[in-house]
């Protein structure tokens, strides 16, 4: 139906930058909201940033003014530009979209497999 693939994670020094990408593919009728979450071992998966089809954006307080979420609707892709990275940003980052598959009349959430981001001090 709908598949999401994240890329761009890796190891970076504190203060550095990374750009994550997440491309949606498959039998897509439409995509509404797209978002990034992150999770560390033993902890809940938390929202990092979200963007709706209309362009409304929300950020977690911990990343506001450092991270920027954007999307390219023509490519069904969402990006997360991460600047001034801190060790506390280390986590597995997951993208998610609320989408309608061509085979369905309802919207559902679809998750990517996650990409590791490690920030060293």
Short mmCIF file of N, CA and C in Angstrom, two decimals:
data_model
loop_
_atom_site.label_atom_id
_atom_site.label_comp_id
_atom_site.label_asym_id
_atom_site.label_seq_id
_atom_site.Cartn_x
_atom_site.Cartn_y
_atom_site.Cartn_z
N UNK A 1 0.84 -1.20 0.00
CA UNK A 1 0.00 0.00 0.00
C UNK A 1 0.87 1.24 0.00
N UNK A 2 1.27 1.70 1.19
CA UNK A 2 2.12 2.87 1.32
C UNK A 2 3.36 2.49 2.11
N UNK A 3 4.51 2.79 1.55
CA UNK A 3 5.78 2.51 2.22
C UNK A 3 6.57 3.80 2.39
N UNK A 4 7.22 3.93 3.53
CA UNK A 4 8.06 5.08 3.82
C UNK A 4 9.48 4.61 4.08
N UNK A 5 10.44 5.28 3.48
CA UNK A 5 11.84 4.93 3.63
C UNK A 5 12.61 6.17 4.07
N UNK A 6 13.23 6.09 5.26
CA UNK A 6 14.04 7.18 5.78
C UNK A 6 15.49 7.03 5.36
N UNK A 7 16.18 8.15 5.26
CA UNK A 7 17.60 8.14 4.96
C UNK A 7 18.22 9.40 5.53
N UNK A 8 19.54 9.41 5.63
CA UNK A 8 20.26 10.59 6.06
C UNK A 8 20.81 10.54 7.46
N UNK A 9 20.49 9.49 8.21
CA UNK A 9 21.03 9.38 9.55
C UNK A 9 22.51 9.05 9.53
N UNK A 10 23.11 9.13 10.70
CA UNK A 10 24.53 8.84 10.81
C UNK A 10 25.12 9.36 12.09
N UNK A 11 26.44 9.40 12.11
CA UNK A 11 27.20 9.87 13.27
C UNK A 11 27.73 11.26 12.98
N UNK A 12 27.55 12.17 13.92
CA UNK A 12 27.99 13.54 13.74
C UNK A 12 28.46 14.09 15.08
N UNK A 13 29.40 15.01 15.02
CA UNK A 13 29.87 15.68 16.23
C UNK A 13 28.86 16.72 16.70
N UNK A 14 28.85 16.97 17.99
CA UNK A 14 27.99 18.01 18.54
C UNK A 14 28.25 19.33 17.82
N UNK A 15 27.17 20.02 17.51
CA UNK A 15 27.26 21.26 16.76
C UNK A 15 27.14 21.09 15.27
N UNK A 16 27.18 19.86 14.80
CA UNK A 16 27.08 19.59 13.38
C UNK A 16 25.65 19.52 12.91
N UNK A 17 25.50 19.14 11.64
CA UNK A 17 24.19 19.11 11.00
C UNK A 17 23.97 17.81 10.26
N UNK A 18 22.72 17.42 10.16
CA UNK A 18 22.29 16.30 9.34
C UNK A 18 20.96 16.67 8.69
N UNK A 19 20.70 16.07 7.55
CA UNK A 19 19.43 16.27 6.86
C UNK A 19 18.80 14.91 6.61
N UNK A 20 17.68 14.68 7.24
CA UNK A 20 16.95 13.44 7.06
C UNK A 20 15.92 13.59 5.95
N UNK A 21 15.72 12.52 5.21
CA UNK A 21 14.71 12.48 4.17
C UNK A 21 13.83 11.26 4.37
N UNK A 22 12.58 11.39 3.98
CA UNK A 22 11.65 10.28 4.05
C UNK A 22 10.76 10.34 2.82
N UNK A 23 10.83 9.33 2.00
CA UNK A 23 10.07 9.27 0.77
C UNK A 23 8.96 8.24 0.88
N UNK A 24 7.77 8.65 0.56
CA UNK A 24 6.63 7.75 0.54
C UNK A 24 6.41 7.23 -0.88
N UNK A 25 6.08 5.97 -0.97
CA UNK A 25 5.84 5.36 -2.27
C UNK A 25 4.73 4.33 -2.15
N UNK A 26 4.32 3.80 -3.28
CA UNK A 26 3.28 2.80 -3.30
C UNK A 26 2.00 3.33 -3.89
N UNK A 27 0.92 2.70 -3.55
CA UNK A 27 -0.39 3.05 -4.09
C UNK A 27 -1.00 4.16 -3.25
N UNK A 28 -0.57 5.38 -3.52
CA UNK A 28 -0.97 6.54 -2.73
C UNK A 28 -2.04 7.34 -3.46
N UNK A 29 -3.12 7.60 -2.77
CA UNK A 29 -4.13 8.50 -3.29
C UNK A 29 -3.85 9.94 -2.85
N UNK A 30 -3.57 10.10 -1.58
CA UNK A 30 -3.27 11.43 -1.05
C UNK A 30 -2.52 11.28 0.27
N UNK A 31 -1.77 12.32 0.61
CA UNK A 31 -1.06 12.39 1.88
C UNK A 31 -1.47 13.68 2.58
N UNK A 32 -1.83 13.56 3.84
CA UNK A 32 -2.20 14.73 4.62
C UNK A 32 -0.97 15.18 5.42
N UNK A 33 -0.94 14.84 6.69
CA UNK A 33 0.17 15.27 7.53
C UNK A 33 1.38 14.35 7.39
N UNK A 34 2.56 14.92 7.58
CA UNK A 34 3.80 14.16 7.65
C UNK A 34 4.55 14.65 8.88
N UNK A 35 5.26 13.75 9.53
CA UNK A 35 5.89 14.11 10.78
C UNK A 35 7.13 13.27 11.03
N UNK A 36 7.96 13.75 11.94
CA UNK A 36 9.12 13.03 12.43
C UNK A 36 8.97 12.79 13.92
N UNK A 37 9.23 11.57 14.34
CA UNK A 37 9.30 11.18 15.73
C UNK A 37 10.69 10.65 16.02
N UNK A 38 11.03 10.56 17.31
CA UNK A 38 12.29 9.94 17.68
C UNK A 38 12.11 9.14 18.96
N UNK A 39 12.97 8.14 19.13
CA UNK A 39 12.86 7.23 20.25
C UNK A 39 14.24 6.75 20.67
N UNK A 40 14.48 6.74 21.98
CA UNK A 40 15.69 6.17 22.55
C UNK A 40 15.30 4.91 23.31
N UNK A 41 16.25 4.00 23.55
CA UNK A 41 15.92 2.74 24.21
C UNK A 41 15.22 2.94 25.55
N UNK A 42 14.13 2.23 25.74
CA UNK A 42 13.39 2.30 26.99
C UNK A 42 12.50 3.50 27.15
N UNK A 43 12.42 4.33 26.13
CA UNK A 43 11.62 5.55 26.22
C UNK A 43 10.53 5.57 25.16
N UNK A 44 9.56 6.40 25.39
CA UNK A 44 8.43 6.57 24.49
C UNK A 44 8.88 7.27 23.21
N UNK A 45 8.22 6.94 22.13
CA UNK A 45 8.46 7.62 20.87
C UNK A 45 7.77 8.99 20.91
N UNK A 46 8.54 10.05 20.73
CA UNK A 46 8.04 11.41 20.89
C UNK A 46 8.08 12.18 19.58
N UNK A 47 7.13 13.07 19.45
CA UNK A 47 7.06 13.93 18.27
C UNK A 47 8.23 14.91 18.25
N UNK A 48 8.85 15.05 17.10
CA UNK A 48 9.90 16.03 16.88
C UNK A 48 9.34 17.23 16.11
N UNK A 49 8.71 16.96 15.00
CA UNK A 49 8.14 18.01 14.16
C UNK A 49 7.08 17.42 13.26
N UNK A 50 6.10 18.22 12.91
CA UNK A 50 5.03 17.79 12.03
C UNK A 50 4.65 18.90 11.09
N UNK A 51 4.18 18.52 9.92
CA UNK A 51 3.75 19.49 8.92
C UNK A 51 2.52 18.94 8.22
N UNK A 52 1.50 19.77 8.09
CA UNK A 52 0.28 19.36 7.42
C UNK A 52 0.35 19.69 5.94
N UNK A 53 -0.64 19.19 5.21
CA UNK A 53 -0.70 19.48 3.79
C UNK A 53 -0.89 20.97 3.52
N UNK A 54 -1.48 21.67 4.49
CA UNK A 54 -1.67 23.10 4.35
C UNK A 54 -0.49 23.94 4.80
N UNK A 55 0.55 23.30 5.31
CA UNK A 55 1.76 24.01 5.68
C UNK A 55 1.88 24.37 7.14
N UNK A 56 0.91 23.98 7.97
CA UNK A 56 1.03 24.24 9.40
C UNK A 56 2.10 23.35 10.00
N UNK A 57 2.93 23.91 10.87
CA UNK A 57 4.08 23.21 11.42
C UNK A 57 4.08 23.29 12.94
N UNK A 58 4.41 22.18 13.56
CA UNK A 58 4.63 22.12 15.00
C UNK A 58 6.00 21.53 15.27
N UNK A 59 6.69 22.07 16.28
CA UNK A 59 7.98 21.56 16.71
C UNK A 59 7.94 21.25 18.20
N UNK A 60 8.68 20.22 18.59
CA UNK A 60 8.94 20.03 20.00
C UNK A 60 9.79 21.18 20.51
N UNK A 61 9.56 21.58 21.75
CA UNK A 61 10.32 22.70 22.30
C UNK A 61 11.82 22.45 22.28
N UNK A 62 12.22 21.20 22.42
CA UNK A 62 13.63 20.87 22.50
C UNK A 62 14.37 21.06 21.18
N UNK A 63 13.65 21.15 20.07
CA UNK A 63 14.30 21.29 18.76
C UNK A 63 13.94 22.59 18.06
N UNK A 64 13.02 23.32 18.61
CA UNK A 64 12.61 24.58 17.99
C UNK A 64 13.81 25.50 17.81
N UNK A 65 13.90 26.15 16.67
CA UNK A 65 14.98 27.06 16.30
C UNK A 65 16.26 26.34 15.90
N UNK A 66 16.27 25.02 15.97
CA UNK A 66 17.43 24.25 15.50
C UNK A 66 17.07 23.35 14.32
N UNK A 67 15.87 22.78 14.34
CA UNK A 67 15.43 21.86 13.30
C UNK A 67 14.41 22.55 12.41
N UNK A 68 14.36 22.14 11.16
CA UNK A 68 13.39 22.65 10.21
C UNK A 68 12.77 21.49 9.44
N UNK A 69 11.45 21.41 9.47
CA UNK A 69 10.75 20.39 8.71
C UNK A 69 10.20 21.02 7.44
N UNK A 70 10.24 20.27 6.36
CA UNK A 70 9.71 20.74 5.09
C UNK A 70 9.23 19.54 4.29
N UNK A 71 8.50 19.79 3.23
CA UNK A 71 8.01 18.69 2.40
C UNK A 71 7.96 19.11 0.95
N UNK A 72 8.12 18.12 0.10
CA UNK A 72 8.01 18.30 -1.34
C UNK A 72 6.84 17.42 -1.78
N UNK A 73 5.71 18.02 -1.99
CA UNK A 73 4.52 17.25 -2.32
C UNK A 73 4.64 16.51 -3.65
N UNK A 74 5.35 17.09 -4.59
CA UNK A 74 5.52 16.44 -5.88
C UNK A 74 6.31 15.14 -5.76
N UNK A 75 7.19 15.06 -4.77
CA UNK A 75 8.02 13.88 -4.56
C UNK A 75 7.53 13.01 -3.40
N UNK A 76 6.43 13.41 -2.76
CA UNK A 76 5.92 12.70 -1.59
C UNK A 76 7.02 12.48 -0.55
N UNK A 77 7.77 13.53 -0.29
CA UNK A 77 8.93 13.44 0.58
C UNK A 77 8.88 14.52 1.66
N UNK A 78 9.27 14.14 2.86
CA UNK A 78 9.39 15.07 3.96
C UNK A 78 10.85 15.09 4.41
N UNK A 79 11.32 16.26 4.81
CA UNK A 79 12.71 16.43 5.21
C UNK A 79 12.78 16.97 6.63
N UNK A 80 13.87 16.70 7.28
CA UNK A 80 14.16 17.29 8.58
C UNK A 80 15.61 17.76 8.57
N UNK A 81 15.78 19.06 8.48
CA UNK A 81 17.11 19.66 8.57
C UNK A 81 17.44 19.88 10.03
N UNK A 82 18.51 19.27 10.51
CA UNK A 82 18.89 19.33 11.91
C UNK A 82 20.22 20.05 12.03
N UNK A 83 20.19 21.19 12.67
CA UNK A 83 21.39 22.00 12.89
C UNK A 83 21.70 22.08 14.38
N UNK A 84 22.92 22.46 14.69
CA UNK A 84 23.36 22.62 16.08
C UNK A 84 23.01 21.39 16.90
N UNK A 85 23.35 20.23 16.38
CA UNK A 85 22.97 18.98 17.03
C UNK A 85 23.66 18.83 18.39
N UNK A 86 22.93 18.23 19.30
CA UNK A 86 23.39 17.98 20.65
C UNK A 86 23.37 16.48 20.93
N UNK A 87 24.18 16.01 21.87
CA UNK A 87 24.13 14.59 22.23
C UNK A 87 22.73 14.13 22.63
N UNK A 88 21.94 15.00 23.20
CA UNK A 88 20.59 14.66 23.59
C UNK A 88 19.69 14.37 22.40
N UNK A 89 20.11 14.74 21.20
CA UNK A 89 19.34 14.45 19.99
C UNK A 89 19.54 13.03 19.51
N UNK A 90 20.47 12.30 20.10
CA UNK A 90 20.73 10.92 19.69
C UNK A 90 19.48 10.07 19.87
N UNK A 91 19.05 9.41 18.82
CA UNK A 91 17.84 8.60 18.84
C UNK A 91 17.66 7.94 17.48
N UNK A 92 16.71 7.03 17.42
CA UNK A 92 16.22 6.54 16.15
C UNK A 92 15.09 7.46 15.71
N UNK A 93 15.19 7.98 14.52
CA UNK A 93 14.21 8.91 14.00
C UNK A 93 13.29 8.19 13.02
N UNK A 94 12.00 8.36 13.21
CA UNK A 94 10.99 7.72 12.39
C UNK A 94 10.14 8.77 11.69
N UNK A 95 9.83 8.54 10.44
CA UNK A 95 8.85 9.39 9.78
C UNK A 95 7.51 8.68 9.73
N UNK A 96 6.47 9.46 9.68
CA UNK A 96 5.12 8.93 9.62
C UNK A 96 4.29 9.86 8.74
N UNK A 97 3.36 9.29 8.04
CA UNK A 97 2.43 10.11 7.28
C UNK A 97 1.02 9.60 7.48
N UNK A 98 0.10 10.52 7.45
CA UNK A 98 -1.32 10.19 7.40
C UNK A 98 -1.72 10.25 5.94
N UNK A 99 -2.10 9.11 5.40
CA UNK A 99 -2.33 9.01 3.96
C UNK A 99 -3.52 8.13 3.65
N UNK A 100 -4.03 8.31 2.46
CA UNK A 100 -5.06 7.44 1.93
C UNK A 100 -4.47 6.66 0.77
N UNK A 101 -4.51 5.35 0.88
CA UNK A 101 -4.09 4.49 -0.21
C UNK A 101 -5.17 4.44 -1.27
N UNK A 102 -4.76 4.15 -2.49
CA UNK A 102 -5.73 4.07 -3.59
C UNK A 102 -6.74 2.95 -3.39
N UNK A 103 -6.36 1.96 -2.61
CA UNK A 103 -7.23 0.82 -2.37
C UNK A 103 -8.16 1.00 -1.18
N UNK A 104 -8.12 2.16 -0.53
CA UNK A 104 -8.89 2.40 0.67
C UNK A 104 -9.66 3.71 0.58
N UNK A 105 -10.75 3.79 1.31
CA UNK A 105 -11.49 5.04 1.40
C UNK A 105 -11.18 5.78 2.69
N UNK A 106 -10.36 5.20 3.54
CA UNK A 106 -10.03 5.82 4.81
C UNK A 106 -8.56 6.21 4.85
N UNK A 107 -8.24 7.20 5.67
CA UNK A 107 -6.87 7.57 5.93
C UNK A 107 -6.30 6.72 7.06
N UNK A 108 -5.02 6.48 7.02
CA UNK A 108 -4.34 5.71 8.05
C UNK A 108 -2.93 6.24 8.22
N UNK A 109 -2.32 5.90 9.35
CA UNK A 109 -0.93 6.28 9.61
C UNK A 109 0.01 5.20 9.10
N UNK A 110 1.06 5.63 8.42
CA UNK A 110 2.09 4.73 7.90
C UNK A 110 3.44 5.17 8.44
N UNK A 111 4.22 4.21 8.90
CA UNK A 111 5.49 4.48 9.55
C UNK A 111 6.66 3.95 8.75
N UNK A 112 7.76 4.68 8.79
CA UNK A 112 9.01 4.20 8.23
C UNK A 112 9.73 3.28 9.19
N UNK A 113 10.86 2.75 8.74
CA UNK A 113 11.60 1.77 9.54
C UNK A 113 12.54 2.42 10.55
N UNK A 114 12.78 3.70 10.42
CA UNK A 114 13.65 4.42 11.33
C UNK A 114 15.07 4.54 10.82
N UNK A 115 15.73 5.62 11.21
CA UNK A 115 17.13 5.83 10.87
C UNK A 115 17.85 6.35 12.11
N UNK A 116 19.02 5.80 12.38
CA UNK A 116 19.77 6.14 13.59
C UNK A 116 20.51 7.45 13.42
N UNK A 117 20.37 8.32 14.41
CA UNK A 117 21.14 9.55 14.50
C UNK A 117 21.92 9.51 15.80
N UNK A 118 23.23 9.63 15.71
CA UNK A 118 24.09 9.61 16.88
C UNK A 118 24.93 10.88 16.89
N UNK A 119 24.87 11.62 17.99
CA UNK A 119 25.60 12.86 18.14
C UNK A 119 26.61 12.67 19.26
N UNK A 120 27.88 12.80 18.94
CA UNK A 120 28.94 12.62 19.92
C UNK A 120 29.40 13.97 20.45
N UNK A 121 29.90 13.97 21.68
CA UNK A 121 30.37 15.19 22.31
C UNK A 121 31.87 15.32 22.20
#
